[in-house]
PDB file of C-alpha atoms in Angstrom:
ATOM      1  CA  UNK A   1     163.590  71.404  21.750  1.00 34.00           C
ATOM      2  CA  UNK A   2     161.102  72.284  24.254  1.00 38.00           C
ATOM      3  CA  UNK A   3     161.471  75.624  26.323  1.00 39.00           C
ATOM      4  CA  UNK A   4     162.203  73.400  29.550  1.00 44.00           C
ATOM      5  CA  UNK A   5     165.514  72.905  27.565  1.00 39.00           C
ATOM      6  CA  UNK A   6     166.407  76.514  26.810  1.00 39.00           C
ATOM      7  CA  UNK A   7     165.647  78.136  30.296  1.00 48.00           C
ATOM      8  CA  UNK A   8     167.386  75.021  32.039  1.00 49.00           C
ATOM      9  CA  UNK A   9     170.876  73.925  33.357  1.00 50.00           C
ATOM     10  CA  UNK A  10     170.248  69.710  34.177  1.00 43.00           C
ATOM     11  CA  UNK A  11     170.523  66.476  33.062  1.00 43.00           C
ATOM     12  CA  UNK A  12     168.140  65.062  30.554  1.00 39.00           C
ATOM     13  CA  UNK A  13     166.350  62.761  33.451  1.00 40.00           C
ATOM     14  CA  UNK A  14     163.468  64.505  35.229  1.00 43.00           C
ATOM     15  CA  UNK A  15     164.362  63.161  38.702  1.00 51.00           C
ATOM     16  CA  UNK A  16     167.581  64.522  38.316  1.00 53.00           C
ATOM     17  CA  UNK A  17     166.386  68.214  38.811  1.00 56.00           C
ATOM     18  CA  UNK A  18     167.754  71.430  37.750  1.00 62.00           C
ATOM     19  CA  UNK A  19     168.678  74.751  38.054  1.00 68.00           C
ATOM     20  CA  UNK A  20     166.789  77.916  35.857  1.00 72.00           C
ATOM     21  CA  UNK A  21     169.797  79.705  34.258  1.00 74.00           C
ATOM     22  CA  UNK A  22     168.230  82.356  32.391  1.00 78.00           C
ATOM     23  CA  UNK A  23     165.722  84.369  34.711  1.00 76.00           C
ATOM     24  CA  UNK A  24     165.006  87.586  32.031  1.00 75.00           C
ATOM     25  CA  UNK A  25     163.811  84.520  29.458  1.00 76.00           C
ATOM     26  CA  UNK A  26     162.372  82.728  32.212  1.00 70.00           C
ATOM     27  CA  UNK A  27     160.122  85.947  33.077  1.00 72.00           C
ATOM     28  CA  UNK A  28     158.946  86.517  29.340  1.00 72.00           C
ATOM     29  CA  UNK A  29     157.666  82.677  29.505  1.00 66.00           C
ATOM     30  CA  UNK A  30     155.943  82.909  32.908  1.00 69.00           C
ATOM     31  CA  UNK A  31     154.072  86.228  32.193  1.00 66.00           C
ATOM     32  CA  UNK A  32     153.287  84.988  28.556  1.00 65.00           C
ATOM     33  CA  UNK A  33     152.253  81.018  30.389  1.00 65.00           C
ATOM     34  CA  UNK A  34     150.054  83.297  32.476  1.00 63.00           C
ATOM     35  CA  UNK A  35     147.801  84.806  30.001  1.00 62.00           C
ATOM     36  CA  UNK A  36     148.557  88.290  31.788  1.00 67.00           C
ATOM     37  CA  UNK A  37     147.080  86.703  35.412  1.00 74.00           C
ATOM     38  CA  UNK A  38     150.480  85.777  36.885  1.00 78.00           C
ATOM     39  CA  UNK A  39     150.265  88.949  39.216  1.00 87.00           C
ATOM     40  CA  UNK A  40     147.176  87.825  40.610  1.00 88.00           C
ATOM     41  CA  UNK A  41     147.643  84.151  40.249  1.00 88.00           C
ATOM     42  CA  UNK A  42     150.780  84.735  42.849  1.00 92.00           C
ATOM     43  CA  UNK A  43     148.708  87.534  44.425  1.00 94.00           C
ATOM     44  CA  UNK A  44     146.604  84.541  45.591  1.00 94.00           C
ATOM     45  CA  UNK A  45     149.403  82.270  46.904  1.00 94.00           C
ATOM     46  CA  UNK A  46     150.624  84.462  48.730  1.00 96.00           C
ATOM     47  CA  UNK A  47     147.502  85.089  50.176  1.00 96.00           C
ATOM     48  CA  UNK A  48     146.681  81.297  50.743  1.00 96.00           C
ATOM     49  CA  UNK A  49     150.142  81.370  53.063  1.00 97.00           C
ATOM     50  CA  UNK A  50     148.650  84.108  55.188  1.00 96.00           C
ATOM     51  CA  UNK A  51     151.779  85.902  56.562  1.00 97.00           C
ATOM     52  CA  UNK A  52     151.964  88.162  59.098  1.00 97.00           C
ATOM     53  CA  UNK A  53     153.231  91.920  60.204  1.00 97.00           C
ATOM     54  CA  UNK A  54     156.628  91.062  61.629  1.00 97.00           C
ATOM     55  CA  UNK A  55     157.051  87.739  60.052  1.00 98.00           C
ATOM     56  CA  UNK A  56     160.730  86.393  59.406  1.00 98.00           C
ATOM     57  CA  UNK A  57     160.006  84.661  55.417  1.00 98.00           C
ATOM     58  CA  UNK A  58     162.097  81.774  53.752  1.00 98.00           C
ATOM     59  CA  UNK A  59     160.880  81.578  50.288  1.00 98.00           C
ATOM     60  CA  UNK A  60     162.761  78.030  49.583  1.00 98.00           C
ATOM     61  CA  UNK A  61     163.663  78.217  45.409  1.00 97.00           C
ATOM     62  CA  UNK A  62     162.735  81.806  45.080  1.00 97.00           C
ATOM     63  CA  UNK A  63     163.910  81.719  41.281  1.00 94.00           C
ATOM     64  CA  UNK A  64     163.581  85.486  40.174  1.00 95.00           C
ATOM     65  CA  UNK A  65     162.153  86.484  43.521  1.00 96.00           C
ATOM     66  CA  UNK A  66     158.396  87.653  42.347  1.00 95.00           C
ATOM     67  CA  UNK A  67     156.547  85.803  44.965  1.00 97.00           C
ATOM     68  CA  UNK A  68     158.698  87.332  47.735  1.00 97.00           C
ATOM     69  CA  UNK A  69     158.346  90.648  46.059  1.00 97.00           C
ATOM     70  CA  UNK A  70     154.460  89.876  46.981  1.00 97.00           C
ATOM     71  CA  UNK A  71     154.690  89.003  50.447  1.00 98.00           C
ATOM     72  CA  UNK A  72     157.151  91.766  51.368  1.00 97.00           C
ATOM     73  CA  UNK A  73     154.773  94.381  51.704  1.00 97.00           C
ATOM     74  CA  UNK A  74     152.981  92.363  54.513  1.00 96.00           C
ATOM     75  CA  UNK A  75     155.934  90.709  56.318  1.00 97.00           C
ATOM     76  CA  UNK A  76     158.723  91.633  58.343  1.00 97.00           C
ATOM     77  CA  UNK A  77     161.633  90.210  56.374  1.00 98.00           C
ATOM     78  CA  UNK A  78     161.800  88.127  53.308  1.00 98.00           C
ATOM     79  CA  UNK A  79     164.569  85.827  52.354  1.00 98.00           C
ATOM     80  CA  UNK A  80     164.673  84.209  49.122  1.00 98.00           C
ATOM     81  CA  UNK A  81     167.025  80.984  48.215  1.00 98.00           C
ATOM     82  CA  UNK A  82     167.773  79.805  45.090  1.00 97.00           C
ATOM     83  CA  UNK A  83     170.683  77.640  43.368  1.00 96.00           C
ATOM     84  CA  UNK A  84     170.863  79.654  40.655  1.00 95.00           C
ATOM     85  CA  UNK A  85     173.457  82.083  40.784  1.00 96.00           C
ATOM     86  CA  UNK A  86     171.792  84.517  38.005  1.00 95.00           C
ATOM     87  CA  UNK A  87     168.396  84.052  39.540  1.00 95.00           C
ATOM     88  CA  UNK A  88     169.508  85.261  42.764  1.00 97.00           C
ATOM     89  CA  UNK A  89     171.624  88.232  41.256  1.00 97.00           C
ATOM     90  CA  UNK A  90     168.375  88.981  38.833  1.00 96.00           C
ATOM     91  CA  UNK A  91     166.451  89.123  41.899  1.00 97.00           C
ATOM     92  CA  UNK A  92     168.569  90.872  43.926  1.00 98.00           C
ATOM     93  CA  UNK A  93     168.168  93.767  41.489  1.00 97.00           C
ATOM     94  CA  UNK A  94     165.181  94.010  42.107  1.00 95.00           C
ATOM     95  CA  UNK A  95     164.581  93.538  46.186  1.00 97.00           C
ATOM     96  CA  UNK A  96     162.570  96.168  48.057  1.00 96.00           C
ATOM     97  CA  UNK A  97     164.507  97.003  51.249  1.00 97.00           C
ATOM     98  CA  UNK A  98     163.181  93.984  53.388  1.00 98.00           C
ATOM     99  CA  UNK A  99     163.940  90.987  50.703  1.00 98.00           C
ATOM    100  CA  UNK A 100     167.194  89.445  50.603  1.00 98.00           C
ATOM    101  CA  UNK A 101     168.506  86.857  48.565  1.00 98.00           C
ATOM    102  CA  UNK A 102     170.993  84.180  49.137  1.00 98.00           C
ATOM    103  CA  UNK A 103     172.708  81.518  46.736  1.00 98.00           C
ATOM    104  CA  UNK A 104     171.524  77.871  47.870  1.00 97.00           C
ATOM    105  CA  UNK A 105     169.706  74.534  48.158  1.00 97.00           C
ATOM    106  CA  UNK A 106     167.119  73.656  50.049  1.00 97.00           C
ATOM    107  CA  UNK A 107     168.150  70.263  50.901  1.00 97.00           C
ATOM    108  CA  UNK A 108     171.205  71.899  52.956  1.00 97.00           C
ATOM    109  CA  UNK A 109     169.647  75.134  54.630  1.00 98.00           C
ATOM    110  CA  UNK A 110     172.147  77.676  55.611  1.00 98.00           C
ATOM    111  CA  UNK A 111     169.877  79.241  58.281  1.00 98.00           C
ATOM    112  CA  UNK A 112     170.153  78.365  62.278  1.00 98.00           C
ATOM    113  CA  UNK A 113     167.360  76.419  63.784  1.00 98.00           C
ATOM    114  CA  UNK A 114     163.330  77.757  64.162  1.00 98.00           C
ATOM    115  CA  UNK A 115     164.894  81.134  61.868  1.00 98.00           C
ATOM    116  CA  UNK A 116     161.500  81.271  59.969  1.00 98.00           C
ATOM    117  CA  UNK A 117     158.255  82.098  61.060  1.00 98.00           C
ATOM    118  CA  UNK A 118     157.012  81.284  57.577  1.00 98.00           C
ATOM    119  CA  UNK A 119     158.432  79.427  55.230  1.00 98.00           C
ATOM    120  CA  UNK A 120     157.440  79.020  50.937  1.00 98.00           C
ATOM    121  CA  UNK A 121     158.016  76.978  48.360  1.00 97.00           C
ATOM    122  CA  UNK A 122     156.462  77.737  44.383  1.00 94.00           C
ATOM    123  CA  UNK A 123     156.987  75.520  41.617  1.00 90.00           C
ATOM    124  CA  UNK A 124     159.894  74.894  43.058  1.00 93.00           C
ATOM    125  CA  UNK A 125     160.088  70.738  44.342  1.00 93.00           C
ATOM    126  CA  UNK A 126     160.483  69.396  40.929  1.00 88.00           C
ATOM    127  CA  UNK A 127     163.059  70.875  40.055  1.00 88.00           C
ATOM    128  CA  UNK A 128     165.168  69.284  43.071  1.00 93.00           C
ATOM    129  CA  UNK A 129     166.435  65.911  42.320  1.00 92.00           C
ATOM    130  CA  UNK A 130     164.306  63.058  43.539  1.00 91.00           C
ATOM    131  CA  UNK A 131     166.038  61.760  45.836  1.00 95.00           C
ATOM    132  CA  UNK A 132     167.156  65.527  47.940  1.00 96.00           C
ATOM    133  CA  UNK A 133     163.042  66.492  48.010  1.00 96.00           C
ATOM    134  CA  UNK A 134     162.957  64.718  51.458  1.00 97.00           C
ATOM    135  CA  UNK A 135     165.596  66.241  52.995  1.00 98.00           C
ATOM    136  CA  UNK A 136     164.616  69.641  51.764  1.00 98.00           C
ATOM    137  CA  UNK A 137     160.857  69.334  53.775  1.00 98.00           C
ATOM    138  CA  UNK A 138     163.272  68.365  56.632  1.00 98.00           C
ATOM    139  CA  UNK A 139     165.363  71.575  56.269  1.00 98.00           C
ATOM    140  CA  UNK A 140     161.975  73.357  56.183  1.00 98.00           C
ATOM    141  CA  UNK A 141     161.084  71.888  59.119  1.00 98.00           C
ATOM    142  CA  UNK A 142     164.193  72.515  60.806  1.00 98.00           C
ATOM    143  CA  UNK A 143     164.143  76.125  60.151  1.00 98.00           C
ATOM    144  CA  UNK A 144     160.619  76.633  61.354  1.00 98.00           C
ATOM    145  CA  UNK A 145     159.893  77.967  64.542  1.00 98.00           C
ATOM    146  CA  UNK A 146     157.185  75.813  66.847  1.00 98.00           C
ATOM    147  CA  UNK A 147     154.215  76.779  65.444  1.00 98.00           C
ATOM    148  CA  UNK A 148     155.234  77.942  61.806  1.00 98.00           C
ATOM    149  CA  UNK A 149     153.903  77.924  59.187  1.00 98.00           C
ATOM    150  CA  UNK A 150     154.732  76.051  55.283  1.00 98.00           C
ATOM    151  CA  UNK A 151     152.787  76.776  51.912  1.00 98.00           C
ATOM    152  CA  UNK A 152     154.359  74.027  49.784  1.00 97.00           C
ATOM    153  CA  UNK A 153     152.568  75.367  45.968  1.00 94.00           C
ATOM    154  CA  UNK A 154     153.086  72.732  42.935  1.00 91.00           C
ATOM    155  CA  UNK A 155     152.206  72.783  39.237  1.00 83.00           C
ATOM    156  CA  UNK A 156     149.193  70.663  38.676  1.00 71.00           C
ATOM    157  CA  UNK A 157     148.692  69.222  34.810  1.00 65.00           C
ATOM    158  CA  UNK A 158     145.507  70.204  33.200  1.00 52.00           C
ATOM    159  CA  UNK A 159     143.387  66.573  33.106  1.00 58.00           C
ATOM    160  CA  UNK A 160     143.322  66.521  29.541  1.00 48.00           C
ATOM    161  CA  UNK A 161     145.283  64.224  27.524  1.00 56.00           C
ATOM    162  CA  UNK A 162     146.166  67.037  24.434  1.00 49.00           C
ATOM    163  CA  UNK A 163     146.879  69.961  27.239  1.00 42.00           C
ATOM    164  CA  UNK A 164     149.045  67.619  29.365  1.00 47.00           C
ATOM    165  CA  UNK A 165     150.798  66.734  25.915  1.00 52.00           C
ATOM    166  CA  UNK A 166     151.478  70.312  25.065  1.00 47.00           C
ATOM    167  CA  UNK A 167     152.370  71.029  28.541  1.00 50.00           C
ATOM    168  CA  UNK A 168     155.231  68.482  28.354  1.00 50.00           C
ATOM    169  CA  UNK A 169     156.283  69.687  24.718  1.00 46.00           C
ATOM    170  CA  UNK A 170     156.866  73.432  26.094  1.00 47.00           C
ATOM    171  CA  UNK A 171     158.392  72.557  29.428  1.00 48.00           C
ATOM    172  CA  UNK A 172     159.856  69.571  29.501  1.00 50.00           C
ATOM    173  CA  UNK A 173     159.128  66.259  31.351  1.00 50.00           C
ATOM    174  CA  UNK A 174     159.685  67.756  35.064  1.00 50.00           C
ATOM    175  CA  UNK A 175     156.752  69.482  34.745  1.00 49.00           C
ATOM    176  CA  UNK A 176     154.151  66.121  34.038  1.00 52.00           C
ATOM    177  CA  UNK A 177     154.277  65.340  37.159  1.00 61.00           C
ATOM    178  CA  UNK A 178     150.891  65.035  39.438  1.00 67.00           C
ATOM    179  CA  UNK A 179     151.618  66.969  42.628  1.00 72.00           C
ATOM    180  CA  UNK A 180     150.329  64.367  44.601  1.00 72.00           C
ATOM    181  CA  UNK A 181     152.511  62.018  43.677  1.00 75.00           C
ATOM    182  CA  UNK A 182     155.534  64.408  43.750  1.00 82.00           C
ATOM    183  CA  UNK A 183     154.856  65.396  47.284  1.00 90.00           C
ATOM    184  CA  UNK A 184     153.360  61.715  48.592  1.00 88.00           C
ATOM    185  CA  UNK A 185     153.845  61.843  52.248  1.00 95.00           C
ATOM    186  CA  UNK A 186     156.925  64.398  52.316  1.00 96.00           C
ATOM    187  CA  UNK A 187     155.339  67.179  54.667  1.00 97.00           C
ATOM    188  CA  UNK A 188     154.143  64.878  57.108  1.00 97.00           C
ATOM    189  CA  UNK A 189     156.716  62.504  57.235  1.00 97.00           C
ATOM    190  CA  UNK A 190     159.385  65.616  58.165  1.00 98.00           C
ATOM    191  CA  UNK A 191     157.087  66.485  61.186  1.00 98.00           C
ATOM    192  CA  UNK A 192     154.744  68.602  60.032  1.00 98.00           C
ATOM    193  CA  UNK A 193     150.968  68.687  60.425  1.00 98.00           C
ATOM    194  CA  UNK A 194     149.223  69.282  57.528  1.00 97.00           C
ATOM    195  CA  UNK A 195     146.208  71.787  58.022  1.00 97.00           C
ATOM    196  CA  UNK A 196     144.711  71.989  54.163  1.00 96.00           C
ATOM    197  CA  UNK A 197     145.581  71.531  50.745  1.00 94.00           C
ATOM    198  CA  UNK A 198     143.453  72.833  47.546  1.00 91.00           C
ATOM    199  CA  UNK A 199     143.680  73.842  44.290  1.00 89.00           C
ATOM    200  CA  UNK A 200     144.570  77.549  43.202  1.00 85.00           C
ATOM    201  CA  UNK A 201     143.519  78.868  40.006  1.00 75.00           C
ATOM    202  CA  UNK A 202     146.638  78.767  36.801  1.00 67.00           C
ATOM    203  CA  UNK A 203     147.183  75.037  37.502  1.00 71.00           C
ATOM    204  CA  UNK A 204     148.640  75.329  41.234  1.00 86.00           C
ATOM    205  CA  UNK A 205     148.043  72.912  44.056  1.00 90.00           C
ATOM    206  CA  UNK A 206     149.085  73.364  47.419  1.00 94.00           C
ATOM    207  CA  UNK A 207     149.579  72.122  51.141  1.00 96.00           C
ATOM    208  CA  UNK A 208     149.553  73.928  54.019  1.00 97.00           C
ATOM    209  CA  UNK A 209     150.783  72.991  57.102  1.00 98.00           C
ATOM    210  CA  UNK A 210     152.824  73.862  61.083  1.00 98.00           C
ATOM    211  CA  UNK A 211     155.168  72.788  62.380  1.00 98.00           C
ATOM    212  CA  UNK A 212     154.176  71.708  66.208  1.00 97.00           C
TER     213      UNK A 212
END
């Protein structure tokens, strides 16, 4: 059984999505899948979605809330979403004063129109099934302010056959995916102009974009 299977609450087809149900196991993996860089690997996405002083921060499947942990420091207020009932309690534990966390899915936003200045999304698309993604970029959209700001971040597979191979054996099959096929035209299609997209170091691609 791979570790996908143990941290995991889904059904057995990738498309399907699912829901991280054990966030202290689910730390232990992502510091040890890491090497010891995940601080500074998320040091640099949060960096790449250049927030603000003062900015109002959606981070859109938040899991155990370490990325919003990051950007609260340099933002005005960070809210993190997550279905996951015990990822959101885990990192409500653990919120500085200006993070909050709320139970959730991005496909059905509970937040009022242009809320966010900023709005962030890690490793956090596959996991929604297929056929919600869509609707989820739309929520982001919707929740944007004119002229705010996305960082969509995705896992990208190493190139090599054996390393994609031992990816899928330790994670499951949600994460063989090639971002670019699992985002296609989703950002721009909900509105959004895209600005840049690149490649971060540990495997991450991302797209950055506004919302007019």
């Amino acid at each position: 059984m791979g570790l996908g299977k143990l941290l995991h609450s889904h059904n057995e087809h990738a498309d399907e999505g699912g829901v991280i149900e054990r966030p202290r196991a689910y730390e232990v993996f992502a510091e040890l899948a890491y090497l010891g860089g995940r601080r500074a690997a998320f040091t640099r996405l949060a960096a790449a979605a250049r927030p603000r002083p003062g900015d109002r921060v959606l981070d859109v499947g938040c899991g155990t809330g370490y990325l919003s942990r990051i950007l609260s420091p340099v933002s005005g207020h960070v809210t993190g979403l997550d279905p996951s009932p015990a990822m959101i309690a885990h990192a409500t534990e653990r919120a500085p004063s200006n993070c909050t966390y709320v139970v959730g899915e991005g496909q059905d936003l509970p937040f009022p129109d242009g809320s966010f200045d900023l709005v962030v999304s890690s490793l956090a698309v596959h996991h929604m099934p297929r056929g919600a993604r869509p609707e989820a970029v739309r929520q982001m959209f919707r929740v944007l302010r004119p002229g705010g700001r996305l960082l969509i971040a995705e896992f990208s597979p190493p190139s090599g056959r054996l390393a994609r191979r031992l990816v899928g054996l330790l994670t499951g099959p949600a994460m063989r995916h090639d971002p670019h096929e699992l985002l296609g035209s989703m950002i721009p299609d909900a509105g959004f102009q895209v600005t840049d997209e690149g490649r971060l170091p540990h495997l991450m691609y991302y797209v950055r974009a506004t919302r007019p």
